[in-house]
mmCIF file of C-alpha atoms in Angstrom:
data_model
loop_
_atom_site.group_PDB
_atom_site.id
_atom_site.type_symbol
_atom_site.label_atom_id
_atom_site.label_comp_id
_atom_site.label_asym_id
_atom_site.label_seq_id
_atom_site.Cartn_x
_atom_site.Cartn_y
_atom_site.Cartn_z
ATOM 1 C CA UNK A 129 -83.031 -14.654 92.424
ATOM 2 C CA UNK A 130 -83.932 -17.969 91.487
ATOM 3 C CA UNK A 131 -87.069 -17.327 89.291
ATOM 4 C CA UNK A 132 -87.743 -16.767 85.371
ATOM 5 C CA UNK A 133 -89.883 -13.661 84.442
ATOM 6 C CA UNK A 134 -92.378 -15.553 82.740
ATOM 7 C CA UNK A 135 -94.266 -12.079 81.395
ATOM 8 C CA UNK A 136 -90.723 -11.494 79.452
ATOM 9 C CA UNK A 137 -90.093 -13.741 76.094
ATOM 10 C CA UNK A 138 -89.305 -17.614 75.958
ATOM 11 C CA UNK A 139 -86.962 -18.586 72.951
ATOM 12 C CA UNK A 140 -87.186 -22.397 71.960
ATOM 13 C CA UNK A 141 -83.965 -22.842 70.535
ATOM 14 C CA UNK A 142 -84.394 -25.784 67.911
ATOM 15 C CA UNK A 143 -88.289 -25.963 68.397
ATOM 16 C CA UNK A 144 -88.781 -29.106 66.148
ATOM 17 C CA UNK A 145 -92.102 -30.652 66.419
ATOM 18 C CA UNK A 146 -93.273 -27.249 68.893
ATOM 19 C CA UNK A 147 -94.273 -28.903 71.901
ATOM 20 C CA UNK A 148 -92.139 -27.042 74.703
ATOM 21 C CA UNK A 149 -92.875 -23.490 72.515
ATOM 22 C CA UNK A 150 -97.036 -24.493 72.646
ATOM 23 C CA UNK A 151 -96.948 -25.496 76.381
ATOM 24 C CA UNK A 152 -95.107 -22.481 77.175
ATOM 25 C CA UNK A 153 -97.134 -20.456 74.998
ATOM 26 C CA UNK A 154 -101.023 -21.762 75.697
ATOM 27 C CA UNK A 155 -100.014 -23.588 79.194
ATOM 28 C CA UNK A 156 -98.848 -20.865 80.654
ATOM 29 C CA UNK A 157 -99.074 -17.515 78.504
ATOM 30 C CA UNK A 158 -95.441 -16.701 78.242
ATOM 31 C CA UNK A 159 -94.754 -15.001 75.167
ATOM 32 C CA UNK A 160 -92.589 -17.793 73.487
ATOM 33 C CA UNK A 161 -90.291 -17.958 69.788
ATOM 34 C CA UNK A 162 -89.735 -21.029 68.631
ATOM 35 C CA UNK A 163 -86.770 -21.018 66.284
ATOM 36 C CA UNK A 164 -85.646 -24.013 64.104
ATOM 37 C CA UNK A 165 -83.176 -24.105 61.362
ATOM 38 C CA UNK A 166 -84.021 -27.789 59.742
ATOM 39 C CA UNK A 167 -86.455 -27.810 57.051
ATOM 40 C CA UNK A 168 -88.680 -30.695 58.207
ATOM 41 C CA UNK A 169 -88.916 -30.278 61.646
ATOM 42 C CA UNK A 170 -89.590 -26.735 61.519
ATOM 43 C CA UNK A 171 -92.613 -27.994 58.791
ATOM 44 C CA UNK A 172 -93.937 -30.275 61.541
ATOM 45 C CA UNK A 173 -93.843 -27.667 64.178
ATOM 46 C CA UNK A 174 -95.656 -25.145 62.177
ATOM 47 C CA UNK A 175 -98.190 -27.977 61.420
ATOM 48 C CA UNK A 176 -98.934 -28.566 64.831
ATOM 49 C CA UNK A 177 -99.170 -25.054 65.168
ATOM 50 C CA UNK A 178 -101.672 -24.604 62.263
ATOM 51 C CA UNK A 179 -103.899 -27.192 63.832
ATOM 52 C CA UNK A 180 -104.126 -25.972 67.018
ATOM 53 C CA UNK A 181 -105.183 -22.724 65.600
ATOM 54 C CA UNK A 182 -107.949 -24.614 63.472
ATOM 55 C CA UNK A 183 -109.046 -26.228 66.779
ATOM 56 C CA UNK A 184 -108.857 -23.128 68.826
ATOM 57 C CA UNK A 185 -106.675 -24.618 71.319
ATOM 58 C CA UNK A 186 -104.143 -21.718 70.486
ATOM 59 C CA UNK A 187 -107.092 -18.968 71.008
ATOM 60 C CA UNK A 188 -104.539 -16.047 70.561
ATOM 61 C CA UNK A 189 -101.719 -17.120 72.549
ATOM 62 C CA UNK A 190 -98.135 -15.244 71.924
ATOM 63 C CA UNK A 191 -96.567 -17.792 70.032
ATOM 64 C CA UNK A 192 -94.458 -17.062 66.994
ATOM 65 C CA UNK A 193 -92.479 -19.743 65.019
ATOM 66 C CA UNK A 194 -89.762 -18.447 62.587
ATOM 67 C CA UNK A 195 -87.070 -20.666 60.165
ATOM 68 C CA UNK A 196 -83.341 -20.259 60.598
ATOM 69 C CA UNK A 197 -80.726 -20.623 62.328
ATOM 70 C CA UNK A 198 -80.738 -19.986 66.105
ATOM 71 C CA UNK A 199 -77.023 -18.802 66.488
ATOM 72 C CA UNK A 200 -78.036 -16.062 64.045
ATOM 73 C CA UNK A 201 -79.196 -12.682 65.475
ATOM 74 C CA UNK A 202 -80.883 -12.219 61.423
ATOM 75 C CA UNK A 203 -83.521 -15.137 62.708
ATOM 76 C CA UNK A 204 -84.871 -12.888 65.586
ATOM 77 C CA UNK A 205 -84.777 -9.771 63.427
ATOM 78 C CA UNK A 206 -87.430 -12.068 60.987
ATOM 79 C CA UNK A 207 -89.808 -12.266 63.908
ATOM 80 C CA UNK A 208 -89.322 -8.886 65.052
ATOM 81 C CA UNK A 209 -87.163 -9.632 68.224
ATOM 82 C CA UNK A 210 -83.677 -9.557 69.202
ATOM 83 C CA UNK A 211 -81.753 -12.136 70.936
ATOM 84 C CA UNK A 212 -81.088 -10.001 74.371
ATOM 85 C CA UNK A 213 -84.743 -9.571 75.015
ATOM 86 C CA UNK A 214 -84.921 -13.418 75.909
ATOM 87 C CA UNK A 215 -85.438 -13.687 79.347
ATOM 88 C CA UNK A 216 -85.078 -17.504 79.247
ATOM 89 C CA UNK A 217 -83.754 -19.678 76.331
ATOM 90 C CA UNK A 218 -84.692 -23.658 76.286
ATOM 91 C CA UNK A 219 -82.474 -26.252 74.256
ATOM 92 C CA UNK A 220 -82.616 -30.053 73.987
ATOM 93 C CA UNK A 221 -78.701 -30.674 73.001
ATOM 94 C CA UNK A 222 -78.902 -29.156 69.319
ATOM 95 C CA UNK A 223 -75.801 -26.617 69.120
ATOM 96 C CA UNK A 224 -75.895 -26.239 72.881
ATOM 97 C CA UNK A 225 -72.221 -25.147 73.737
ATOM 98 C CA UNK A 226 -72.288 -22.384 71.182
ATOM 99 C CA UNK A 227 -75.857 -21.422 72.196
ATOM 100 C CA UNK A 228 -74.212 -20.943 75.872
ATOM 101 C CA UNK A 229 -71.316 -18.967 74.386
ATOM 102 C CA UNK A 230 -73.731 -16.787 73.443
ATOM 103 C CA UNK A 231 -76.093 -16.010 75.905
ATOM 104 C CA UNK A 232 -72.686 -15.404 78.004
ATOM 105 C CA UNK A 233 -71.885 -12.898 75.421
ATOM 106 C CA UNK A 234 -74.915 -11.278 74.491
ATOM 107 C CA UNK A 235 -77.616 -12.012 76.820
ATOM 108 C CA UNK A 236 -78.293 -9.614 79.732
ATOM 109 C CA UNK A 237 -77.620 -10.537 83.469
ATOM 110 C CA UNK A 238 -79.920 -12.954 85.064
ATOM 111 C CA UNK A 239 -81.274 -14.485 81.793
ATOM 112 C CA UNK A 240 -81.856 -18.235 82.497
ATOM 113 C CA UNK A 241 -80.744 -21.057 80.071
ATOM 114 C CA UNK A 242 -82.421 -24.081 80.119
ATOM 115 C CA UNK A 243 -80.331 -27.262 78.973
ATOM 116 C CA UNK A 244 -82.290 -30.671 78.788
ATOM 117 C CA UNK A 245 -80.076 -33.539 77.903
ATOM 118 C CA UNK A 246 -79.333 -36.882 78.416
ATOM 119 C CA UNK A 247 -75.811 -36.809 80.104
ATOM 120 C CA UNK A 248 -75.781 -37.628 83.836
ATOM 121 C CA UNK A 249 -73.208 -35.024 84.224
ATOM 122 C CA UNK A 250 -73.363 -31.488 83.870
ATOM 123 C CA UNK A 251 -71.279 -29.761 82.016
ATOM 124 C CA UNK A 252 -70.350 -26.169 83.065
ATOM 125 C CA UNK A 253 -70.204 -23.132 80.414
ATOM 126 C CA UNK A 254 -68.150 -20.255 80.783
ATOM 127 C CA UNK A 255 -70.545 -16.822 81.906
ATOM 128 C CA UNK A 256 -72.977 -19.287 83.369
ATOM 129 C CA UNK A 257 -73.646 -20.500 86.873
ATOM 130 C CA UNK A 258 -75.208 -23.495 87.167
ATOM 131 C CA UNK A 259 -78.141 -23.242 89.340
ATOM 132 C CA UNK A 260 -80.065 -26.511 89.625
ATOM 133 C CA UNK A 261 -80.098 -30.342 87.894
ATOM 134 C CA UNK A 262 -83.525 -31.794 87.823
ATOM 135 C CA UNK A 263 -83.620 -35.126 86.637
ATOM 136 C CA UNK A 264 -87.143 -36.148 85.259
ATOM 137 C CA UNK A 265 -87.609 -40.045 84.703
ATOM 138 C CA UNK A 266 -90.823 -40.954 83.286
ATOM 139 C CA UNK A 267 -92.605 -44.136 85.028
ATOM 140 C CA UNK A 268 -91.411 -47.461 84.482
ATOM 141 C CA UNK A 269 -93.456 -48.945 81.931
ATOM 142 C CA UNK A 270 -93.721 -52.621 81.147
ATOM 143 C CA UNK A 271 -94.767 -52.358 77.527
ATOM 144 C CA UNK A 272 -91.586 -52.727 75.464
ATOM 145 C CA UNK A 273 -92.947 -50.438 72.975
ATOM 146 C CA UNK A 274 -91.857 -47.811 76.318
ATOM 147 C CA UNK A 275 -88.240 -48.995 77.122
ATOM 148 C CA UNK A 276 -86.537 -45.809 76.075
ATOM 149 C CA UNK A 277 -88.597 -44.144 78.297
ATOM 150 C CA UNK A 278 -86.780 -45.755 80.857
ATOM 151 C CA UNK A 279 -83.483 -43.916 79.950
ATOM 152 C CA UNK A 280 -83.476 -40.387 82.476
ATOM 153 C CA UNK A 281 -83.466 -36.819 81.367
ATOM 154 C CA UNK A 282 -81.975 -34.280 83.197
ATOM 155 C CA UNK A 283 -83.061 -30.436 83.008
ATOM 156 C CA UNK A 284 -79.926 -28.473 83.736
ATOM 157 C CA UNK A 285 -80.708 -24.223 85.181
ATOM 158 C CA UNK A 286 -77.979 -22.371 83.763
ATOM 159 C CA UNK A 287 -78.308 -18.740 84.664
ATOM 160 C CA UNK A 288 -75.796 -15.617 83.200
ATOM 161 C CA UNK A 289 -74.745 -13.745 86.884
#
């Protein structure tokens, strides 16, 4: 089965400024953790957080952010939550190969890992099948101030068999 049970918890490994945890969490109501271990990016994050609340945007959504460190099953415990209730786990590069190692480990079967990065190709991680590379390049943009949006992302569907 090539779907995510979206009514079953999101962890944003390395949330840093919140973005992918808020979409997830007001765009689509999946229950979402956001975990970050740095100091100022986790600040930022719960800033944009705090705002949105003040705005109403957030309007109750399930979205909790918590400070440490992802790798640790003690960060999850903070928020109530333990790492094998995940039922999808985003990353942008930050710690990935270890995070993989441990959804491989720990995670139960089907539980999707979702990998963006900049490398053109995919790297494989032991206990995962890769499932799908989607490569999202933003529109060419003539304003210099845009050029690195010219460089391609690729979102990489790892999921544990």
């Amino acid at each position: 089965e090539r779907t995510i049970d979206l009514s079953k918890p999101l962890l944003v490994a390395g949330h840093g400024d919140a973005r992918v945890a808020i979409l997830m969490a007001v765009g689509y109501g999946v229950p979402t953790l956001g975990a970050e271990y740095e100091e100022l990016p986790f600040e930022l994050g719960a800033a944009n957080v705090a705002h949105l609340k003040e705005t109403g945007i957030l309007n109750g959504a399930p979205l909790t952010l918590v400070q440490g460190d992802f790798m640790s099953d003690e960060t999850y415990r903070k928020a109530g939550m333990t790492f094998e209730k995940f039922a999808a786990i985003f990353n942008y590069i930050s710690n990935h190969r270890q995070l993989a190692e441990k959804i491989a480990r720990q995670s139960p079967k089907g539980t999707v890992f979702l990998l963006e990065d900049l490398n053109h190709e995919s790297g494989s991680f032991p206990g995962l099948v890769l499932e799908q590379t989607l490569q999202i390049r933003p529109v060419p943009s003539e304003d210099a101030r845009f050029m690195d949006s010219m460089i391609p992302v690729y979102l990489r569907v790892y999921r544990k068999p």
